[in-house]
Amino acid sequence: MKYTIIEEKDKIILKDIKNFNPKHIFECGQAFRWYVEEDKSYTTIAYGKVINVKKENNDIILSNTNLQDFNNIWYHYFDLERDYDEIKKELSKDPILAEAIEFGEGIRILNQEPFEMVISFITSANNQIPRIKKSIELMSKHYGEKIKIDENFSGLECYSFPTSEGLSKARPEDLKEVCKVGFRGERIVETANVIAKGELDLNSIYNLTRDEGKELLMTLPGVGPKVSDCILLFAFNKDDAFPVDVWVKRVMEHFYLKEDTNVKLIGSHGARIFGRLAGFAQQYLFYYARELGIGK
DNA sequence: GTCCAGGCTTTCC
DNA sequence: GGAAAGCCTGGA
């Protein structure tokens, strides 16, 4: 990697780093626990920590952290071991993707926590991003742990995402009334229960293929084809997963298929033309379609 | 076994 | 008032 890591008090600076834009990363649909600050920086909660991510010219400044957490958590969270130049070069052979990549040049696929991804994407079904974010914050506040934050950094209260044990004890009615998850309440509690009891070991999925992991995840209540692909891509590094949501359906029909096509066929088409990089293609296309309103 | 319609909570545009 | 990062159920 060509960038330089500089350590300052409560800060890590990634100097001259390419392929890293906080807006692109957080707003390409993979994450829900982020907040835009007045200076256009992003504050995010993950792995029980709170950090601020700011782009200044060619540098990225991570605040409220240190070198130890950077090495143990954020380096992998931001997928810094991966060479995005190579991915972009390969995908840019497709002229449509070349344009989508230019538009969302700073996208990276985060490595997020499995249980949080499972519950977040169950919550996302037939839902809207502002409401999904709100429900996730409410679940964290009521069933997670309060995170201690240096008051010099922020006076806000932040909570870690709940554990499976924590959420398994929730009542579906409370998730509906307090956390505003609607009909997804039962699914969330039942899924948390299965995982808390060890009937499904999420960690086993790291060693499975996309298809094997998908089959296992789809046994969980509220997890279907689309949600399972999101979990596989955003938590388990299955880069060939190609989640087909309404936006990807629109953009694929608009640019590639030229006709109304069912979701299953769009998924197999994406797998065929993008192969092992389908997940990255999906993220560039999703961000492109959603920001520009393509096909709407 | 596959495919499809209808229902689901509530918020957002 | 329709749509929303879909899933589940029942029937053909």
Coordinates of C-alpha atoms (C1' of nucleotides) in Angstrom, one line a residue:
Chain A
M1 CA 0.0 0.0 0.0
K2 CA 1.3 3.4 -0.9
Y3 CA -0.3 5.6 1.8
T4 CA 1.5 6.5 5.0
I5 CA 0.1 6.0 8.5
I6 CA 0.7 8.8 10.9
E7 CA -0.2 8.6 14.6
E8 CA -1.2 11.7 16.5
K9 CA -3.0 12.2 19.8
D10 CA -6.3 10.3 19.5
K11 CA -5.9 10.3 15.7
I12 CA -4.7 8.2 12.9
I13 CA -3.9 9.9 9.6
L14 CA -3.8 8.0 6.4
K15 CA -1.7 10.2 4.2
D16 CA -2.1 10.2 0.4
I17 CA -4.6 7.4 0.4
K18 CA -6.5 6.5 -2.8
N19 CA -9.9 4.7 -3.2
F20 CA -11.2 6.0 0.1
N21 CA -14.1 8.5 0.3
P22 CA -16.3 8.4 3.5
K23 CA -19.4 9.6 1.6
H24 CA -19.1 6.9 -1.0
I25 CA -18.3 4.2 1.7
F26 CA -21.1 5.0 4.1
E27 CA -23.7 6.0 1.6
C28 CA -23.4 3.1 -0.8
G29 CA -26.0 1.2 1.2
Q30 CA -23.8 -1.2 3.1
A31 CA -23.9 0.5 6.6
F32 CA -26.5 2.1 8.7
R33 CA -24.8 3.5 11.8
W34 CA -23.2 6.6 10.4
Y35 CA -23.9 10.3 10.8
V36 CA -22.8 13.2 8.7
E37 CA -21.3 16.1 10.7
E38 CA -21.4 19.8 9.8
D39 CA -17.9 19.6 8.4
K40 CA -19.0 16.7 6.1
S41 CA -17.1 14.2 8.1
Y42 CA -18.7 10.9 9.1
T43 CA -19.1 9.6 12.7
T44 CA -19.7 5.9 12.8
I45 CA -20.2 3.2 15.5
A46 CA -18.8 -0.3 15.0
Y47 CA -17.2 -3.0 17.1
G48 CA -18.2 -1.2 20.3
K49 CA -16.3 2.0 19.3
V50 CA -17.1 5.4 18.0
I51 CA -14.8 7.1 15.4
N52 CA -15.0 10.1 13.1
V53 CA -13.8 9.8 9.5
K54 CA -12.8 12.9 7.7
K55 CA -11.4 13.4 4.2
E56 CA -9.0 16.3 3.8
N57 CA -7.5 16.6 0.4
N58 CA -5.8 13.3 -0.2
D59 CA -5.7 12.3 3.5
I60 CA -8.1 10.4 5.7
I61 CA -8.2 11.4 9.3
L62 CA -9.6 8.9 11.9
S63 CA -10.4 10.6 15.2
N64 CA -11.1 9.2 18.6
T65 CA -8.9 6.2 18.0
N66 CA -5.3 5.1 18.3
L67 CA -2.8 2.9 16.6
Q68 CA -3.7 -0.2 18.5
D69 CA -7.4 0.0 17.5
F70 CA -6.4 0.9 14.0
N71 CA -4.3 -2.2 13.7
N72 CA -6.8 -4.5 15.5
I73 CA -10.1 -3.1 14.1
W74 CA -10.1 -0.3 11.6
Y75 CA -7.5 -1.6 9.2
H76 CA -9.7 -4.7 8.5
Y77 CA -13.0 -2.8 8.9
F78 CA -12.1 -0.4 6.1
D79 CA -10.8 -3.3 4.0
L80 CA -7.4 -1.7 3.7
E81 CA -5.6 -5.0 2.9
R82 CA -7.4 -5.0 -0.5
D83 CA -6.1 -3.5 -3.7
Y84 CA -9.0 -1.5 -5.1
D85 CA -7.0 -0.3 -8.1
E86 CA -6.9 -3.9 -9.4
I87 CA -10.6 -4.4 -8.9
K88 CA -11.4 -1.2 -10.6
K89 CA -9.1 -2.0 -13.5
E90 CA -10.8 -5.3 -14.0
L91 CA -14.4 -4.1 -13.7
S92 CA -13.7 -1.0 -15.9
K93 CA -13.4 -3.1 -18.9
D94 CA -17.2 -2.9 -18.8
P95 CA -18.0 0.6 -20.0
I96 CA -21.1 1.0 -17.8
L97 CA -19.2 0.0 -14.7
A98 CA -16.3 2.3 -15.8
E99 CA -18.8 5.2 -15.4
A100 CA -20.2 3.9 -12.1
I101 CA -16.7 3.5 -10.7
E102 CA -15.8 7.0 -11.7
F103 CA -18.9 8.2 -9.9
G104 CA -18.3 6.2 -6.7
E105 CA -14.5 6.1 -6.9
G106 CA -14.0 6.0 -3.2
I107 CA -16.2 3.0 -2.4
R108 CA -14.8 0.3 -0.2
I109 CA -16.7 -2.7 1.1
L110 CA -16.5 -2.7 4.9
N111 CA -16.0 -5.8 7.0
Q112 CA -18.8 -5.5 9.5
E113 CA -20.0 -7.6 12.4
P114 CA -22.0 -10.7 11.4
F115 CA -24.8 -10.5 13.9
E116 CA -25.3 -6.8 13.3
M117 CA -25.5 -7.4 9.6
V118 CA -28.1 -10.2 10.1
I119 CA -30.4 -8.0 12.1
S120 CA -29.8 -4.8 10.1
F121 CA -30.7 -6.4 6.8
I122 CA -33.8 -8.3 8.3
T123 CA -34.8 -4.8 9.4
S124 CA -34.2 -3.5 5.9
A125 CA -36.9 -5.6 4.2
N126 CA -39.6 -3.5 2.5
N127 CA -38.3 -0.5 4.4
Q128 CA -36.6 2.9 3.9
I129 CA -33.1 3.8 4.9
P130 CA -34.0 6.7 7.3
R131 CA -36.4 4.4 9.1
I132 CA -33.9 1.5 9.1
K133 CA -31.2 3.7 10.7
K134 CA -33.7 4.9 13.3
S135 CA -34.8 1.4 14.2
I136 CA -31.2 0.2 14.5
E137 CA -30.3 3.1 16.8
L138 CA -33.3 2.4 19.0
M139 CA -32.4 -1.3 19.2
S140 CA -28.9 -0.4 20.2
K141 CA -30.1 2.1 22.8
H142 CA -32.5 -0.3 24.4
Y143 CA -30.6 -3.6 24.1
G144 CA -27.0 -2.6 23.6
E145 CA -24.3 -1.2 26.0
K146 CA -23.5 2.4 26.4
I147 CA -20.1 3.3 25.0
K148 CA -17.8 5.4 27.1
I149 CA -16.7 8.4 25.0
D150 CA -14.0 11.0 25.7
E151 CA -16.0 14.2 26.3
N152 CA -13.5 16.1 24.3
F153 CA -14.6 14.1 21.3
S154 CA -18.4 14.2 21.7
G155 CA -21.1 14.7 24.2
L156 CA -23.5 12.4 22.4
E157 CA -24.6 9.1 23.9
C158 CA -23.7 6.1 21.8
Y159 CA -24.6 2.4 22.2
S160 CA -23.0 -0.7 20.9
F161 CA -25.1 -2.9 18.7
P162 CA -26.9 -5.6 20.9
T163 CA -25.6 -9.1 21.2
S164 CA -27.8 -12.1 20.1
E165 CA -28.4 -12.8 23.8
G166 CA -29.5 -9.2 24.4
L167 CA -31.9 -9.2 21.5
S168 CA -33.2 -12.7 22.1
K169 CA -34.7 -11.4 25.4
A170 CA -36.6 -8.6 23.7
R171 CA -40.3 -8.9 23.2
P172 CA -41.5 -8.6 19.6
E173 CA -44.1 -6.1 20.8
D174 CA -41.4 -3.8 22.3
L175 CA -39.4 -4.0 19.1
K176 CA -42.5 -2.8 17.2
E177 CA -43.7 -0.2 19.6
V178 CA -40.3 1.1 20.9
C179 CA -38.0 0.4 18.0
K180 CA -40.5 0.9 15.2
V181 CA -39.5 -2.2 13.3
G182 CA -43.1 -3.1 12.4
F183 CA -43.9 -6.7 11.2
R184 CA -40.1 -7.5 11.4
G185 CA -40.2 -7.7 15.2
E186 CA -41.0 -11.5 15.4
R187 CA -38.4 -12.3 12.8
I188 CA -35.7 -10.3 14.7
V189 CA -36.4 -12.0 18.1
E190 CA -36.6 -15.5 16.6
T191 CA -33.4 -15.1 14.6
A192 CA -31.6 -13.7 17.7
N193 CA -32.8 -16.7 19.6
V194 CA -31.5 -19.2 17.1
I195 CA -28.1 -17.6 17.2
A196 CA -28.0 -17.0 20.9
K197 CA -28.8 -20.7 21.5
G198 CA -26.0 -21.7 19.2
E199 CA -28.3 -23.5 16.8
L200 CA -26.7 -21.6 14.0
D201 CA -23.0 -20.6 14.4
L202 CA -22.4 -17.5 12.3
N203 CA -18.6 -17.9 12.6
S204 CA -18.8 -21.1 10.6
I205 CA -19.8 -19.1 7.5
Y206 CA -16.4 -17.6 7.1
N207 CA -15.2 -21.1 5.9
L208 CA -18.2 -21.7 3.6
T209 CA -18.8 -20.7 -0.1
R210 CA -21.3 -18.2 -1.0
D211 CA -23.9 -20.8 -1.9
E212 CA -23.3 -22.8 1.3
G213 CA -23.5 -19.7 3.4
K214 CA -26.6 -18.6 1.6
E215 CA -28.4 -21.8 2.2
L216 CA -27.5 -21.7 5.9
L217 CA -28.5 -18.0 6.4
M218 CA -31.8 -18.5 4.6
T219 CA -32.9 -20.9 7.4
L220 CA -33.2 -17.8 9.6
P221 CA -36.6 -16.1 9.9
G222 CA -36.6 -12.9 7.8
V223 CA -33.6 -13.9 5.8
G224 CA -34.3 -14.5 2.1
P225 CA -32.2 -14.3 -1.1
K226 CA -31.5 -10.6 -1.0
V227 CA -30.8 -10.2 2.7
S228 CA -28.6 -13.3 2.8
D229 CA -26.4 -11.9 0.0
C230 CA -26.0 -8.6 1.9
I231 CA -24.9 -10.5 5.0
L232 CA -22.4 -12.6 3.0
L233 CA -21.0 -9.6 1.2
F234 CA -20.8 -7.1 4.1
A235 CA -19.8 -9.4 7.0
F236 CA -18.2 -12.5 5.5
N237 CA -16.1 -11.3 2.6
K238 CA -18.0 -13.3 0.0
D239 CA -17.1 -11.0 -2.9
D240 CA -19.1 -13.0 -5.4
A241 CA -22.4 -12.2 -3.6
F242 CA -24.6 -10.0 -5.7
P243 CA -27.6 -8.7 -3.7
V244 CA -30.5 -7.7 -6.0
D245 CA -32.7 -5.0 -4.5
V246 CA -35.0 -2.6 -6.3
W247 CA -32.1 -0.3 -7.3
V248 CA -29.9 -3.0 -8.7
K249 CA -33.0 -4.4 -10.5
R250 CA -33.6 -1.0 -12.0
V251 CA -30.0 -0.3 -13.0
M252 CA -29.5 -3.8 -14.5
E253 CA -32.7 -3.6 -16.5
H254 CA -31.8 -0.1 -17.6
F255 CA -28.3 -0.7 -18.8
Y256 CA -27.9 -4.4 -19.4
L257 CA -31.2 -6.4 -19.9
K258 CA -33.3 -3.7 -21.5
E259 CA -36.5 -5.3 -20.3
D260 CA -38.5 -6.2 -17.2
T261 CA -36.7 -9.2 -15.7
N262 CA -37.4 -11.1 -12.5
V263 CA -35.0 -10.8 -9.6
K264 CA -33.7 -14.3 -9.8
L265 CA -32.6 -13.9 -13.4
I266 CA -31.0 -10.6 -12.6
G267 CA -29.0 -12.3 -9.9
S268 CA -27.7 -15.1 -12.2
H269 CA -27.0 -12.5 -14.9
G270 CA -24.9 -10.5 -12.5
A271 CA -23.0 -13.5 -11.3
R272 CA -22.3 -14.5 -14.9
I273 CA -20.9 -11.1 -16.1
F274 CA -19.2 -9.9 -13.0
G275 CA -18.0 -13.3 -11.5
R276 CA -15.8 -13.1 -8.5
L277 CA -16.1 -9.4 -8.3
A278 CA -19.9 -9.3 -8.5
G279 CA -20.2 -7.8 -5.0
F280 CA -18.0 -4.8 -5.9
A281 CA -19.9 -4.3 -9.1
Q282 CA -23.1 -4.3 -7.1
Q283 CA -21.9 -1.6 -4.8
Y284 CA -20.7 0.7 -7.6
L285 CA -24.0 0.1 -9.5
F286 CA -26.2 0.6 -6.4
Y287 CA -24.5 3.9 -5.5
Y288 CA -24.6 5.1 -9.1
A289 CA -28.3 4.2 -9.6
R290 CA -29.5 5.5 -6.2
E291 CA -27.6 8.9 -6.4
L292 CA -28.8 9.5 -9.9
G293 CA -32.2 8.0 -9.6
I294 CA -31.6 5.7 -12.6
G295 CA -34.7 3.8 -13.8
K296 CA -37.0 5.5 -11.4
Chain B
dG1 C1' -40.3 -28.9 -7.2
dT2 C1' -41.1 -23.7 -9.3
dC3 C1' -43.8 -19.4 -9.8
dC4 C1' -46.7 -15.8 -8.4
dA5 C1' -50.2 -12.8 -5.7
dG6 C1' -51.3 -10.8 -1.6
dG7 C1' -50.3 -9.3 3.0
dC8 C1' -47.3 -7.2 6.2
dT9 C1' -46.1 -2.2 9.8
dT10 C1' -44.9 2.3 9.4
dT11 C1' -42.5 6.1 7.5
dC12 C1' -41.1 8.9 3.9
dC13 C1' -41.5 11.6 -0.4
Chain C
dG1 C1' -51.4 8.0 -1.8
dG2 C1' -47.8 5.1 -3.5
dA3 C1' -43.4 3.2 -2.6
dA4 C1' -40.0 1.5 0.4
dA5 C1' -32.0 -2.6 0.4
dG6 C1' -38.2 -8.2 0.8
dC7 C1' -40.0 -12.2 3.2
dC8 C1' -43.6 -15.5 4.1
dT9 C1' -47.6 -18.1 3.0
dG10 C1' -50.9 -20.4 0.3
dG11 C1' -52.5 -21.9 -4.1
dA12 C1' -51.8 -23.1 -9.1

